[in-house]
Short mmCIF file of C-alpha atoms in Angstrom, two decimals:
data_model
loop_
_atom_site.label_atom_id
_atom_site.label_comp_id
_atom_site.label_asym_id
_atom_site.label_seq_id
_atom_site.Cartn_x
_atom_site.Cartn_y
_atom_site.Cartn_z
CA MET A 24 0.00 0.00 0.00
CA LYS A 25 2.84 2.37 0.87
CA ILE A 26 4.62 1.51 -2.36
CA LYS A 27 1.50 2.35 -4.41
CA SER A 28 1.04 5.69 -2.62
CA LEU A 29 4.68 6.59 -3.15
CA GLY A 30 4.45 5.74 -6.84
CA LEU A 31 1.30 7.85 -7.23
CA LEU A 32 3.03 10.82 -5.59
CA ILE A 33 6.05 10.52 -7.86
CA SER A 34 3.79 10.38 -10.93
CA ILE A 35 1.93 13.56 -9.88
CA LEU A 36 5.18 15.44 -9.25
CA SER A 37 6.57 14.39 -12.61
CA ILE A 38 3.48 15.60 -14.48
CA ALA A 39 3.53 18.93 -12.62
CA PHE A 40 7.20 19.44 -13.44
CA LEU A 41 6.65 18.76 -17.14
CA PHE A 42 3.76 21.30 -17.40
CA THR A 43 5.54 24.10 -15.50
CA GLY A 44 8.59 23.73 -17.64
CA CYS A 45 6.73 24.94 -20.77
CA GLY A 46 7.15 28.50 -22.24
CA GLU A 47 9.98 30.74 -23.42
CA PRO A 48 12.85 31.67 -21.09
CA LEU A 49 13.15 35.30 -19.77
CA MET A 50 15.24 37.70 -21.86
CA GLU A 51 18.59 38.49 -20.34
CA MET A 52 20.03 42.00 -20.85
CA THR A 53 23.53 43.33 -20.61
CA ALA A 54 24.41 46.05 -18.09
CA GLU A 55 24.58 48.64 -20.88
CA GLU A 56 21.09 47.72 -22.14
CA GLU A 57 19.67 47.98 -18.61
CA ALA A 58 21.29 51.43 -18.21
CA ILE A 59 19.79 52.67 -21.49
CA ILE A 60 16.28 51.59 -20.49
CA THR A 61 16.68 53.10 -17.01
CA ALA A 62 17.91 56.45 -18.41
CA TYR A 63 15.11 56.61 -20.97
CA ALA A 64 12.44 55.77 -18.41
CA SER A 65 13.66 58.37 -15.90
CA LYS A 66 13.82 61.11 -18.54
CA ALA A 67 10.40 60.21 -19.88
CA VAL A 68 8.92 60.49 -16.40
CA SER A 69 10.68 63.85 -15.82
CA LYS A 70 9.33 65.20 -19.08
CA PHE A 71 5.73 64.88 -17.92
CA ASN A 72 6.28 65.55 -14.22
CA LYS A 73 4.00 68.52 -13.33
CA ASN A 74 5.78 69.07 -10.00
CA GLN A 75 8.89 70.43 -11.65
CA THR A 76 9.07 73.76 -13.47
CA ILE A 77 10.49 72.65 -16.82
CA GLY A 78 10.42 69.04 -18.01
CA ILE A 79 13.24 67.40 -19.95
CA ALA A 80 12.28 67.63 -23.59
CA ASN A 81 14.94 65.28 -25.00
CA ALA A 82 15.01 61.75 -23.62
CA ARG A 83 17.56 60.41 -26.09
CA VAL A 84 20.87 59.07 -24.79
CA ARG A 85 23.93 60.53 -26.50
CA GLU A 86 26.54 58.23 -27.88
CA GLY A 87 28.97 57.17 -25.16
CA GLU A 88 26.97 58.91 -22.43
CA LEU A 89 26.76 55.72 -20.39
CA ASP A 90 30.51 55.08 -20.47
CA GLU A 91 32.36 55.66 -17.21
CA GLU A 92 34.95 57.91 -18.88
CA TYR A 93 32.35 59.99 -20.77
CA SER A 94 32.99 63.74 -20.77
CA PRO A 95 30.43 65.82 -22.68
CA ASP A 96 31.66 68.24 -25.32
CA GLU A 97 29.59 71.16 -26.56
CA PRO A 98 25.94 70.30 -25.89
CA GLU A 99 24.02 69.34 -28.95
CA GLU A 100 21.33 71.87 -29.84
CA THR A 101 18.02 70.16 -30.30
CA ASP A 102 14.90 71.63 -31.79
CA ASP A 103 13.44 72.13 -28.32
CA GLU A 104 16.64 73.78 -27.02
CA ALA A 105 16.85 76.08 -30.05
CA ILE A 106 13.61 77.72 -28.90
CA GLU A 107 14.46 80.23 -26.19
CA GLN A 108 12.90 79.12 -22.92
CA PRO A 109 11.22 81.86 -20.85
CA GLU A 110 12.52 82.77 -17.42
CA ILE A 111 10.42 81.12 -14.71
CA ASP A 112 9.31 82.81 -11.51
CA PRO A 113 10.48 80.45 -8.70
CA GLU A 114 7.57 81.42 -6.45
CA THR A 115 4.65 81.16 -8.85
CA GLY A 116 6.11 78.82 -11.47
CA GLU A 117 4.77 81.15 -14.16
CA PRO A 118 6.93 82.44 -17.05
CA ILE A 119 8.21 86.00 -16.66
CA ASN A 120 7.43 88.24 -19.62
CA VAL A 121 10.68 90.20 -19.89
CA ASP A 122 9.48 92.35 -22.78
CA ALA A 123 6.34 93.43 -20.93
CA SER A 124 8.34 94.25 -17.79
CA SER A 125 10.75 96.34 -19.84
CA GLU A 126 7.89 98.19 -21.52
CA GLU A 127 6.27 98.93 -18.16
CA THR A 128 9.58 100.21 -16.79
CA GLU A 129 10.09 102.42 -19.83
CA GLU A 130 6.55 103.75 -19.60
CA SER A 131 6.87 104.53 -15.89
CA GLY A 132 10.21 106.19 -16.58
CA GLU A 133 8.63 108.39 -19.24
CA GLU A 134 5.83 109.37 -16.88
CA THR A 135 8.35 110.27 -14.18
CA ALA A 136 10.36 112.31 -16.63
CA GLU A 137 7.28 114.14 -17.85
CA ASP A 138 6.14 114.77 -14.28
CA SER A 139 9.51 116.15 -13.17
CA SER A 140 9.78 118.41 -16.22
CA SER A 141 6.38 120.07 -15.80
CA ASP A 142 6.32 123.55 -17.31
CA LEU A 143 7.16 126.19 -14.73
CA GLY A 144 6.62 129.04 -17.20
CA TYR A 145 3.11 129.88 -16.01
CA SER A 146 2.11 132.81 -13.86
CA PHE A 147 0.39 132.05 -10.56
CA THR A 148 -3.01 132.92 -12.07
CA GLU A 149 -2.38 130.85 -15.22
CA ALA A 150 -1.25 127.84 -13.19
CA ILE A 151 -4.44 127.73 -11.10
CA GLY A 152 -6.39 128.21 -14.30
CA ILE A 153 -9.79 129.47 -13.13
CA GLU A 154 -11.10 131.68 -15.88
CA GLY A 155 -11.91 135.27 -14.90
CA VAL A 156 -10.11 135.11 -11.54
CA GLU A 157 -6.68 136.48 -10.68
CA PHE A 158 -4.65 134.77 -7.94
CA SER A 159 -1.63 135.76 -5.91
CA CYS A 160 0.22 134.13 -3.03
CA SER A 161 0.51 136.74 -0.34
CA GLU A 162 2.52 134.70 2.18
CA PHE A 163 3.28 131.23 3.54
CA ASP A 164 3.67 129.87 7.03
CA VAL A 165 5.55 126.88 8.47
CA SER A 166 4.32 125.37 11.74
CA GLU A 167 4.20 122.12 13.71
CA GLU A 168 0.40 122.22 13.77
CA PHE A 169 -2.29 124.01 11.81
CA LYS A 170 -5.30 125.34 13.66
CA THR A 171 -8.15 127.77 13.29
CA LYS A 172 -10.99 128.62 15.68
CA LYS A 173 -12.97 125.55 14.55
CA PHE A 174 -10.37 123.19 13.11
CA LEU A 175 -7.08 121.64 14.18
CA MET A 176 -4.46 119.57 12.35
CA GLU A 177 -2.36 118.13 15.15
CA LYS A 178 1.39 117.84 15.31
CA VAL A 179 2.90 114.85 13.53
CA SER A 180 6.31 113.58 14.59
CA GLY A 181 9.00 114.53 12.08
CA LYS A 182 6.59 116.63 10.00
CA LYS A 183 5.66 120.28 9.61
CA TYR A 184 2.81 122.05 7.84
CA VAL A 185 3.38 124.57 5.07
CA VAL A 186 0.34 126.79 4.56
CA LEU A 187 -0.02 129.04 1.51
CA SER A 188 -2.23 132.14 1.86
CA ILE A 189 -3.79 132.94 -1.50
CA GLU A 190 -5.79 136.00 -2.57
CA ALA A 191 -8.35 135.66 -5.39
CA LYS A 192 -10.16 138.45 -7.24
CA ASN A 193 -12.88 138.05 -9.85
CA THR A 194 -11.82 140.51 -12.56
CA SER A 195 -14.58 139.51 -14.97
CA ASP A 196 -18.06 140.98 -15.34
CA LYS A 197 -19.83 137.80 -14.28
CA SER A 198 -19.86 135.38 -11.36
CA VAL A 199 -17.46 132.44 -11.36
CA ASP A 200 -18.63 129.02 -10.15
CA PHE A 201 -15.71 127.28 -8.41
CA SER A 202 -17.54 123.93 -8.31
CA GLN A 203 -16.44 123.39 -11.91
CA TYR A 204 -12.83 123.25 -10.71
CA LYS A 205 -13.12 120.87 -7.77
CA GLY A 206 -11.31 118.26 -9.84
CA ASN A 207 -8.10 120.32 -9.73
CA SER A 208 -5.25 118.84 -7.70
CA TYR A 209 -2.46 120.86 -6.11
CA SER A 210 1.08 119.88 -5.16
CA LEU A 211 4.04 121.83 -3.83
CA SER A 212 7.78 121.38 -4.20
CA LEU A 213 10.34 122.97 -1.87
CA ASN A 214 13.83 123.76 -3.15
CA GLY A 215 13.22 121.61 -6.22
CA GLY A 216 12.63 118.49 -4.13
CA GLU A 217 9.82 115.95 -4.08
CA LYS A 218 6.25 117.14 -4.43
CA ALA A 219 3.69 116.96 -1.62
CA SER A 220 -0.01 116.90 -2.41
CA ALA A 221 -2.32 119.39 -0.71
CA SER A 222 -4.01 118.09 2.42
CA PHE A 223 -7.80 118.11 2.60
CA THR A 224 -9.49 120.25 5.22
CA PRO A 225 -13.21 120.94 5.77
CA LEU A 226 -12.58 124.68 5.92
CA GLY A 227 -14.73 126.90 3.73
CA ASN A 228 -11.72 128.76 2.33
CA ASP A 229 -9.70 125.66 1.37
CA LEU A 230 -9.06 126.00 -2.37
CA VAL A 231 -8.98 122.19 -2.70
CA ASN A 232 -12.66 121.76 -1.89
CA TYR A 233 -14.20 125.22 -2.34
CA ASP A 234 -17.34 124.98 -4.50
CA GLY A 235 -18.89 128.39 -3.93
CA ILE A 236 -19.49 131.29 -6.32
CA LEU A 237 -17.30 134.38 -6.52
CA ALA A 238 -19.32 137.35 -7.74
CA ALA A 239 -17.96 139.81 -10.29
CA GLY A 240 -15.47 142.20 -8.68
CA ASP A 241 -15.37 140.28 -5.37
CA THR A 242 -12.27 139.01 -3.62
CA LYS A 243 -11.73 136.03 -1.34
CA SER A 244 -8.85 134.61 0.73
CA PHE A 245 -7.97 130.94 0.29
CA ILE A 246 -5.46 128.54 1.80
CA LEU A 247 -3.60 125.41 0.66
CA VAL A 248 -2.10 123.14 3.34
CA PHE A 249 0.85 120.84 2.67
CA GLN A 250 2.89 118.56 4.90
CA PHE A 251 6.68 118.12 4.63
CA SER A 252 9.46 116.52 6.64
CA ASP A 253 11.34 118.66 9.16
CA SER A 254 14.49 118.58 7.05
CA SER A 255 12.65 119.83 3.95
CA VAL A 256 11.55 123.08 5.63
CA GLU A 257 14.80 123.96 7.38
CA ASN A 258 15.98 126.37 4.69
CA ILE A 259 13.36 127.16 2.05
CA THR A 260 14.92 129.01 -0.87
CA SER A 261 12.32 128.27 -3.57
CA MET A 262 8.76 127.02 -3.89
CA GLU A 263 6.98 125.64 -6.95
CA LEU A 264 3.23 125.07 -7.11
CA PHE A 265 1.84 122.51 -9.58
CA VAL A 266 -1.83 122.41 -10.59
CA THR A 267 -3.23 119.43 -12.52
CA SER A 268 -6.59 119.58 -14.28
CA GLU A 269 -7.97 117.38 -17.06
CA GLY A 270 -4.66 115.54 -17.33
CA THR A 271 -2.57 118.70 -17.78
CA THR A 272 -0.07 119.96 -15.20
CA ARG A 273 0.88 123.62 -14.98
CA GLY A 274 3.71 124.79 -12.75
CA THR A 275 4.61 128.18 -11.33
CA THR A 276 7.38 129.50 -9.12
CA ILE A 277 6.15 131.32 -6.04
#
């Protein structure tokens, strides 16, 4: 009985061995062939990897690249490399448009140049540009704070107020409506330095916001208030007022 069981077991094992032995053997590759496949696969993955900024466009292996003593000569220029790649912003990953940046810089430079070369050949009246009204700057005052009976602009550390006192006279034969000129903006330069825009006040004689009517032959006193650093007002030798309306700037020396 044991002999029959042993024989049956041997027969089963023999049949199983014969069936599993069928099929073609696995392909064996040389070390160089394995290296070529590995290099190609890694470059192909890098080409389509969205987590890196610029993928590798050329997955071909150069001749001799896999040799241990390989030293690359001048890099071969491929079609993809011949096309100039844009500079990439490391923070956003977006391409930087150099031409657009240059144009913006040039435009801003032109605006600055135009602004700094505003025409100073206007009289005080022409610069303010309110038809039918003559203007003159009677005096100016420099103080740490600006106050009236009903209004106060408090002291600001490192700053001083420059207040222009302006006299206006309607020399025409009809009333002049100042509300038409509320869009005017005023700025002041001391000693040819940087301009400071006029500060807004709620005062009824502030030229910045005055929208009343000046009757023919009448006169009125106005003010313009500016704020400058302490160093700017130490020694005032010249003052230039600039008035901008409808995109045009007119300058006058006070």
